[in-house]
Amino acid sequence: CLIGALGESAGGLRLITSGAAIKTDEQKRLIRSHLSPTPLVNEGRILAQSGLCSASIDISDGLSSDINHICAQSGVGARIAEERIPVSKDLLAVFSGSTTELTEFIFNGGEDYALLLDVKPGGLQKLQHSLALIGSRLCVIGEFTAQNQVLTVKANGEVRTLDPEGWDHFR
């Protein structure tokens, strides 16, 4: 599951480094997302106190890297439905003309501080309700699997391996 939207910080960074004139509110909000990310502290507390989550990580290195971190440490794989990944309206408004950039921002951008987590069987509705009380949304984006690989599935059924291509601190 995921709490928060992906790609905003990477989109903001692209706007900053491109030298383009910043004219729209959507562009300004993306830049603000990059310069002043908001950690989801209250959401993290709810997850910890619920006892319904046994693995979580913030998306600071990019979804492709961070999901692979969880899977490697847990000895599992994952299957992610791309159309279920929450993407901000601002990111879509600014970069809708470039699906390649959008895909890069969503899977390999980082610093969004969205939370990626598992939910124990039977706990999904309770956790969704608890998070909704503070105005947060828990989105189911896929499932963990017994395979030792991370896959993404497009809406058309196309499956691809999701290799870690986000930030690597040792590169």
GROMACS .gro file of C-alpha atoms in nm:
model
  171
    1CYS     CA    1   0.000   0.000   0.000
    2LEU     CA    2   0.100   0.360  -0.040
    3ILE     CA    3   0.016   0.678   0.149
    4GLY     CA    4   0.087   0.994  -0.053
    5ALA     CA    5   0.149   1.069  -0.419
    6LEU     CA    6   0.468   1.001  -0.613
    7GLY     CA    7   0.676   1.212  -0.849
    8GLU     CA    8   0.612   1.562  -0.715
    9SER     CA    9   0.963   1.624  -0.584
   10ALA     CA   10   1.128   1.492  -0.902
   11GLY     CA   11   0.895   1.707  -1.110
   12GLY     CA   12   0.981   2.011  -0.898
   13LEU     CA   13   1.352   1.943  -0.935
   14ARG     CA   14   1.313   1.913  -1.313
   15LEU     CA   15   1.139   2.251  -1.322
   16ILE     CA   16   1.416   2.411  -1.113
   17THR     CA   17   1.700   2.269  -1.321
   18SER     CA   18   1.533   2.330  -1.658
   19GLY     CA   19   1.548   2.706  -1.624
   20ALA     CA   20   1.191   2.730  -1.755
   21ALA     CA   21   0.976   3.023  -1.651
   22ILE     CA   22   0.753   2.925  -1.360
   23LYS     CA   23   0.407   3.057  -1.434
   24THR     CA   24   0.140   2.825  -1.294
   25ASP     CA   25   0.029   2.738  -0.944
   26GLU     CA   26   0.085   2.370  -1.027
   27GLN     CA   27   0.450   2.440  -1.114
   28LYS     CA   28   0.496   2.638  -0.792
   29ARG     CA   29   0.348   2.358  -0.582
   30LEU     CA   30   0.580   2.100  -0.745
   31ILE     CA   31   0.882   2.318  -0.669
   32ARG     CA   32   0.760   2.359  -0.310
   33SER     CA   33   0.726   1.979  -0.285
   34HIS     CA   34   1.091   1.946  -0.380
   35LEU     CA   35   1.226   2.225  -0.161
   36SER     CA   36   1.010   2.155   0.145
   37PRO     CA   37   0.896   1.792   0.154
   38THR     CA   38   0.648   1.702   0.424
   39PRO     CA   39   0.723   1.381   0.613
   40LEU     CA   40   0.409   1.187   0.701
   41VAL     CA   41   0.481   1.169   1.074
   42ASN     CA   42   0.121   1.138   1.194
   43GLU     CA   43   0.054   0.867   0.939
   44GLY     CA   44   0.366   0.682   1.054
   45ARG     CA   45   0.248   0.698   1.414
   46ILE     CA   46  -0.090   0.554   1.318
   47LEU     CA   47   0.082   0.270   1.130
   48ALA     CA   48   0.310   0.194   1.426
   49GLN     CA   49   0.032   0.207   1.685
   50SER     CA   50  -0.210  -0.001   1.478
   51GLY     CA   51  -0.003  -0.319   1.483
   52LEU     CA   52  -0.141  -0.384   1.134
   53CYS     CA   53   0.179  -0.309   0.944
   54SER     CA   54   0.497  -0.514   0.963
   55ALA     CA   55   0.707  -0.339   0.698
   56SER     CA   56   0.719   0.019   0.577
   57ILE     CA   57   0.957   0.266   0.423
   58ASP     CA   58   0.937   0.625   0.308
   59ILE     CA   59   0.982   0.683  -0.063
   60SER     CA   60   1.298   0.887  -0.038
   61ASP     CA   61   1.503   0.687  -0.291
   62GLY     CA   62   1.224   0.626  -0.545
   63LEU     CA   63   0.956   0.357  -0.556
   64SER     CA   64   1.169   0.127  -0.771
   65SER     CA   65   1.450   0.128  -0.515
   66ASP     CA   66   1.243   0.133  -0.198
   67ILE     CA   67   1.007  -0.151  -0.294
   68ASN     CA   68   1.314  -0.355  -0.382
   69HIS     CA   69   1.464  -0.272  -0.038
   70ILE     CA   70   1.152  -0.405   0.140
   71CYS     CA   71   1.140  -0.716  -0.079
   72ALA     CA   72   1.510  -0.796  -0.037
   73GLN     CA   73   1.494  -0.758   0.342
   74SER     CA   74   1.173  -0.964   0.365
   75GLY     CA   75   1.267  -1.236   0.116
   76VAL     CA   76   0.963  -1.170  -0.103
   77GLY     CA   77   0.870  -1.018  -0.436
   78ALA     CA   78   0.593  -0.779  -0.535
   79ARG     CA   79   0.345  -0.719  -0.814
   80ILE     CA   80   0.238  -0.355  -0.857
   81ALA     CA   81  -0.061  -0.235  -1.062
   82GLU     CA   82   0.065   0.084  -1.227
   83GLU     CA   83  -0.281   0.239  -1.260
   84ARG     CA   84  -0.328   0.218  -0.883
   85ILE     CA   85  -0.024   0.432  -0.800
   86PRO     CA   86  -0.144   0.772  -0.675
   87VAL     CA   87  -0.005   1.059  -0.883
   88SER     CA   88  -0.073   1.423  -0.797
   89LYS     CA   89  -0.294   1.638  -1.016
   90ASP     CA   90  -0.017   1.899  -1.023
   91LEU     CA   91   0.235   1.653  -1.169
   92LEU     CA   92  -0.014   1.537  -1.430
   93ALA     CA   93  -0.103   1.897  -1.522
   94VAL     CA   94   0.258   2.002  -1.573
   95PHE     CA   95   0.405   1.687  -1.732
   96SER     CA   96   0.106   1.518  -1.900
   97GLY     CA   97   0.271   1.559  -2.241
   98SER     CA   98   0.562   1.333  -2.151
   99THR     CA   99   0.474   0.983  -2.035
  100THR     CA  100   0.846   0.896  -2.027
  101GLU     CA  101   0.918   1.175  -1.778
  102LEU     CA  102   0.609   1.090  -1.573
  103THR     CA  103   0.714   0.727  -1.550
  104GLU     CA  104   1.067   0.828  -1.449
  105PHE     CA  105   0.939   1.066  -1.180
  106ILE     CA  106   0.690   0.815  -1.039
  107PHE     CA  107   0.917   0.510  -1.025
  108ASN     CA  108   1.265   0.658  -0.985
  109GLY     CA  109   1.219   1.005  -0.840
  110GLY     CA  110   1.249   1.034  -0.468
  111GLU     CA  111   1.216   1.272  -0.179
  112ASP     CA  112   0.835   1.250  -0.187
  113TYR     CA  113   0.829   1.092   0.159
  114ALA     CA  114   0.520   0.896   0.068
  115LEU     CA  115   0.496   0.578   0.278
  116LEU     CA  116   0.514   0.232   0.125
  117LEU     CA  117   0.390  -0.047   0.350
  118ASP     CA  118   0.234  -0.387   0.389
  119VAL     CA  119  -0.093  -0.443   0.572
  120LYS     CA  120  -0.161  -0.761   0.763
  121PRO     CA  121  -0.457  -0.971   0.642
  122GLY     CA  122  -0.787  -0.836   0.768
  123GLY     CA  123  -0.645  -0.497   0.866
  124LEU     CA  124  -0.695  -0.295   0.550
  125GLN     CA  125  -1.033  -0.135   0.626
  126LYS     CA  126  -0.940  -0.050   0.985
  127LEU     CA  127  -0.617   0.115   0.873
  128GLN     CA  128  -0.791   0.303   0.590
  129HIS     CA  129  -1.050   0.432   0.838
  130SER     CA  130  -0.786   0.544   1.091
  131LEU     CA  131  -0.591   0.731   0.823
  132ALA     CA  132  -0.906   0.889   0.678
  133LEU     CA  133  -0.972   1.047   1.019
  134ILE     CA  134  -0.660   1.262   0.971
  135GLY     CA  135  -0.731   1.327   0.602
  136SER     CA  136  -0.492   1.068   0.457
  137ARG     CA  137  -0.566   0.801   0.203
  138LEU     CA  138  -0.423   0.449   0.197
  139CYS     CA  139  -0.403   0.316  -0.159
  140VAL     CA  140  -0.361  -0.052  -0.237
  141ILE     CA  141  -0.112  -0.061  -0.526
  142GLY     CA  142  -0.034  -0.431  -0.540
  143GLU     CA  143   0.063  -0.736  -0.343
  144PHE     CA  144   0.369  -0.908  -0.208
  145THR     CA  145   0.448  -1.242  -0.370
  146ALA     CA  146   0.664  -1.546  -0.302
  147GLN     CA  147   0.875  -1.470  -0.611
  148ASN     CA  148   1.200  -1.283  -0.557
  149GLN     CA  149   1.130  -1.015  -0.815
  150VAL     CA  150   0.934  -0.693  -0.836
  151LEU     CA  151   0.696  -0.665  -1.130
  152THR     CA  152   0.471  -0.387  -1.254
  153VAL     CA  153   0.154  -0.449  -1.451
  154LYS     CA  154   0.019  -0.187  -1.691
  155ALA     CA  155  -0.354  -0.142  -1.744
  156ASN     CA  156  -0.321  -0.330  -2.077
  157GLY     CA  157  -0.176  -0.633  -1.894
  158GLU     CA  158   0.186  -0.576  -1.997
  159VAL     CA  159   0.422  -0.696  -1.724
  160ARG     CA  160   0.777  -0.573  -1.669
  161THR     CA  161   1.044  -0.618  -1.405
  162LEU     CA  162   1.095  -0.315  -1.185
  163ASP     CA  163   1.467  -0.290  -1.122
  164PRO     CA  164   1.594  -0.044  -0.859
  165GLU     CA  165   1.680   0.269  -1.056
  166GLY     CA  166   1.614   0.537  -0.796
  167TRP     CA  167   1.876   0.703  -0.578
  168ASP     CA  168   2.166   0.481  -0.481
  169HIS     CA  169   2.371   0.625  -0.195
  170PHE     CA  170   2.678   0.421  -0.297
  171ARG     CA  171   2.681   0.507  -0.667
   0.00000   0.00000   0.00000
